[in-house]
Short mmCIF file of C-alpha atoms in Angstrom, two decimals:
data_model
loop_
_atom_site.label_atom_id
_atom_site.label_comp_id
_atom_site.label_asym_id
_atom_site.label_seq_id
_atom_site.Cartn_x
_atom_site.Cartn_y
_atom_site.Cartn_z
CA MET R 1 69.68 95.55 -117.39
CA GLU R 2 70.96 98.85 -116.06
CA SER R 3 73.16 97.41 -113.36
CA ASP R 4 76.91 97.47 -112.91
CA GLN R 5 76.71 93.79 -111.95
CA TYR R 6 76.71 93.08 -115.70
CA ASP R 7 79.53 95.50 -116.54
CA TYR R 8 81.89 93.44 -118.63
CA TYR R 9 84.05 96.42 -119.66
CA PHE R 10 85.50 96.83 -116.18
CA PRO R 11 84.18 94.06 -113.91
CA ASP R 12 84.13 95.10 -110.28
CA GLY R 13 82.26 94.28 -107.07
CA GLU R 14 79.33 91.92 -107.51
CA PHE R 15 80.04 90.86 -111.07
CA PHE R 16 77.64 88.61 -112.96
CA PRO R 17 79.46 87.39 -116.09
CA LEU R 18 77.25 87.44 -119.16
CA GLU R 19 78.22 84.81 -121.69
CA ASN R 20 80.19 86.07 -124.70
CA THR R 21 80.86 89.57 -123.37
CA ALA R 22 83.98 90.04 -121.25
CA PHE R 23 86.06 87.41 -123.04
CA PRO R 24 85.63 88.82 -126.58
CA LEU R 25 86.04 92.34 -125.21
CA GLY R 26 89.33 91.34 -123.58
CA ILE R 27 90.59 89.90 -126.86
CA ALA R 28 89.41 93.01 -128.73
CA LEU R 29 91.26 95.31 -126.33
CA MET R 30 94.43 93.26 -126.79
CA ILE R 31 94.03 93.58 -130.57
CA GLN R 32 93.44 97.30 -130.11
CA ALA R 33 96.76 97.54 -128.26
CA LEU R 34 98.42 95.87 -131.26
CA GLY R 35 96.60 98.27 -133.59
CA LEU R 36 98.01 101.19 -131.65
CA LEU R 37 101.49 99.76 -132.14
CA CYS R 38 100.72 99.57 -135.88
CA LEU R 39 99.81 103.26 -135.75
CA LEU R 40 103.24 103.92 -134.24
CA ALA R 41 104.93 101.86 -136.95
CA THR R 42 103.08 103.88 -139.58
CA LEU R 43 104.20 107.13 -137.97
CA ALA R 44 107.81 105.89 -137.85
CA ALA R 45 107.64 104.83 -141.52
CA LEU R 46 106.57 108.37 -142.44
CA ARG R 47 109.51 109.98 -140.71
CA GLU R 48 110.27 112.06 -143.82
CA ARG R 49 106.98 113.86 -143.10
CA SER R 50 107.65 114.22 -139.39
CA THR R 51 110.58 115.30 -137.29
CA ARG R 52 112.69 112.83 -135.36
CA ALA R 53 111.66 114.49 -132.10
CA ILE R 54 108.01 113.77 -132.80
CA VAL R 55 108.69 110.16 -133.73
CA PHE R 56 110.93 109.50 -130.74
CA SER R 57 108.54 111.12 -128.28
CA ALA R 58 105.54 109.39 -129.88
CA LEU R 59 107.01 105.91 -129.50
CA PRO R 60 107.11 105.82 -125.68
CA LEU R 61 103.72 107.54 -125.48
CA GLY R 62 102.20 104.96 -127.81
CA VAL R 63 103.72 102.07 -125.89
CA LEU R 64 102.30 103.45 -122.62
CA ALA R 65 98.86 103.83 -124.21
CA ALA R 66 99.06 100.30 -125.66
CA ILE R 67 99.93 98.94 -122.21
CA GLY R 68 96.77 100.62 -120.86
CA PHE R 69 94.61 98.85 -123.47
CA ALA R 70 96.38 95.55 -122.87
CA LEU R 71 95.80 95.79 -119.10
CA LEU R 72 92.09 96.56 -119.60
CA GLY R 73 91.87 93.58 -121.93
CA LEU R 74 93.72 91.32 -119.51
CA HIS R 75 91.37 92.35 -116.69
CA ALA R 76 88.32 91.55 -118.83
CA LEU R 77 89.81 88.20 -119.95
CA LEU R 78 90.76 87.10 -116.45
CA SER R 79 87.37 88.17 -115.09
CA ALA R 80 85.59 86.15 -117.78
CA LEU R 81 87.74 83.07 -117.14
CA GLU R 82 87.39 83.28 -113.34
CA GLY R 83 83.70 84.26 -113.35
CA GLN R 84 84.50 87.10 -110.95
CA PRO R 85 86.44 90.36 -111.14
CA SER R 86 90.16 89.76 -111.45
CA THR R 87 92.45 91.02 -108.72
CA LEU R 88 94.35 93.32 -111.10
CA PRO R 89 92.49 96.54 -110.17
CA GLY R 90 93.25 95.93 -106.48
CA SER R 91 96.62 97.52 -107.06
CA GLY R 92 97.04 101.29 -107.17
CA LEU R 93 99.67 100.68 -109.83
CA PHE R 94 97.01 99.21 -112.14
CA ASN R 95 94.83 102.33 -111.90
CA LEU R 96 97.83 104.61 -112.25
CA THR R 97 98.92 102.72 -115.38
CA LEU R 98 95.45 103.15 -116.91
CA LEU R 99 95.53 106.88 -116.18
CA ILE R 100 99.03 107.23 -117.61
CA GLY R 101 97.91 105.28 -120.69
CA PHE R 102 95.00 107.69 -121.19
CA LEU R 103 97.21 110.77 -120.80
CA ALA R 104 99.83 109.25 -123.11
CA LEU R 105 97.15 108.64 -125.75
CA CYS R 106 96.02 112.28 -125.45
CA ALA R 107 99.59 113.48 -125.98
CA LEU R 108 100.13 110.98 -128.80
CA SER R 109 97.08 112.20 -130.69
CA ILE R 110 98.38 115.78 -130.47
CA LEU R 111 101.86 114.76 -131.62
CA CYS R 112 100.47 112.74 -134.51
CA CYS R 113 98.34 115.70 -135.59
CA LEU R 114 101.53 117.74 -135.96
CA SER R 115 103.00 115.36 -138.53
CA VAL R 116 100.19 113.21 -139.97
CA PRO R 117 96.78 114.65 -139.01
CA PRO R 118 94.74 111.53 -139.94
CA LEU R 119 96.89 109.45 -137.55
CA GLY R 120 96.20 112.03 -134.84
CA LEU R 121 92.50 111.71 -135.55
CA ALA R 122 92.71 107.91 -135.32
CA ALA R 123 94.49 108.19 -131.96
CA ALA R 124 91.90 110.71 -130.74
CA PHE R 125 89.07 108.33 -131.65
CA LEU R 126 90.77 105.66 -129.53
CA LEU R 127 90.26 107.84 -126.46
CA GLY R 128 86.64 106.68 -126.43
CA SER R 129 87.63 103.12 -125.59
CA THR R 130 89.89 103.98 -122.66
CA LEU R 131 88.49 103.68 -119.15
CA VAL R 132 88.20 107.48 -118.95
CA GLY R 133 86.42 107.48 -122.33
CA TYR R 134 84.06 104.80 -121.06
CA PHE R 135 83.15 106.95 -118.05
CA VAL R 136 82.63 110.02 -120.26
CA SER R 137 80.37 107.94 -122.50
CA SER R 138 78.47 106.48 -119.55
CA TYR R 139 77.96 109.68 -117.56
CA LEU R 140 77.84 112.38 -120.25
CA LEU R 141 77.29 111.22 -123.83
CA ALA R 142 74.94 108.26 -123.33
CA PRO R 143 72.64 110.23 -120.97
CA LEU R 144 72.37 112.93 -123.65
CA LEU R 145 71.26 110.29 -126.16
CA ALA R 146 69.06 108.30 -123.76
CA GLY R 147 67.46 111.38 -122.23
CA TYR R 148 68.20 110.34 -118.66
CA VAL R 149 71.06 109.32 -116.37
CA SER R 150 71.29 105.84 -114.97
CA HIS R 151 73.95 105.60 -112.28
CA PRO R 152 75.25 102.11 -113.04
CA THR R 153 75.15 101.99 -116.84
CA THR R 154 73.20 104.27 -119.12
CA PRO R 155 71.87 102.62 -122.29
CA GLY R 156 74.00 103.42 -125.32
CA THR R 157 77.33 103.57 -123.49
CA GLU R 158 78.74 100.53 -125.27
CA THR R 159 77.49 101.83 -128.62
CA ILE R 160 79.38 105.10 -128.20
CA VAL R 161 82.57 103.26 -127.23
CA ALA R 162 82.16 100.89 -130.19
CA LEU R 163 81.56 103.77 -132.61
CA SER R 164 84.70 105.59 -131.48
CA THR R 165 86.72 102.40 -131.87
CA ALA R 166 85.26 101.79 -135.34
CA ALA R 167 85.99 105.39 -136.32
CA ALA R 168 89.63 104.91 -135.23
CA ALA R 169 89.90 101.72 -137.29
CA ILE R 170 88.35 103.30 -140.39
CA THR R 171 90.60 106.34 -140.11
CA MET R 172 93.69 104.16 -139.71
CA LEU R 173 92.68 102.00 -142.70
CA SER R 174 92.19 105.10 -144.83
CA VAL R 175 95.71 106.27 -143.93
CA LEU R 176 97.16 102.86 -144.80
CA ILE R 177 95.27 102.72 -148.12
CA SER R 178 96.44 106.22 -148.96
CA LEU R 179 100.04 105.26 -148.16
CA ALA R 180 99.83 102.10 -150.24
CA SER R 181 98.49 104.01 -153.24
CA GLN R 182 101.24 106.65 -152.90
CA ARG R 183 103.97 103.99 -152.78
CA ARG R 184 102.69 102.37 -155.99
CA LYS R 185 103.19 105.64 -157.85
#
């Protein structure tokens, strides 16, 4: 159904909760926030390959980006539990925090590229699962793939977001495997 009534990513307005959508997404976004903190821990562990300034500026940026993912996840979880959109987005502070989280993730990906390029790539892939990334997928990328624009939700939007998240996870795992093999030597 191409209707924003079924939008479990960011429930709003007349929300019809589909079973097994918003709740697992909320949990996944919370896990993604933890994964971003793991990316920061990896960057901090590699401080011999990066300057202190990069590490210390990356830490607050990463925490702000992780808060953005955690808030999106909390909104999806609460909406699934209540069967209606949560009241979190009613605050201007909520929307501002999501925007700051997106901008922080942009800056973090650039900073990571300066010291450990694969970590920067992983952070850049995470941009697809932010609220801004979701809108870009819904209104630009998915219409290119589907061949038409559907105002509420274009088919393929969730696939694009999922692929960017999977690409971030695979990139991060490759960095961790590479680090583990280097430490064994």
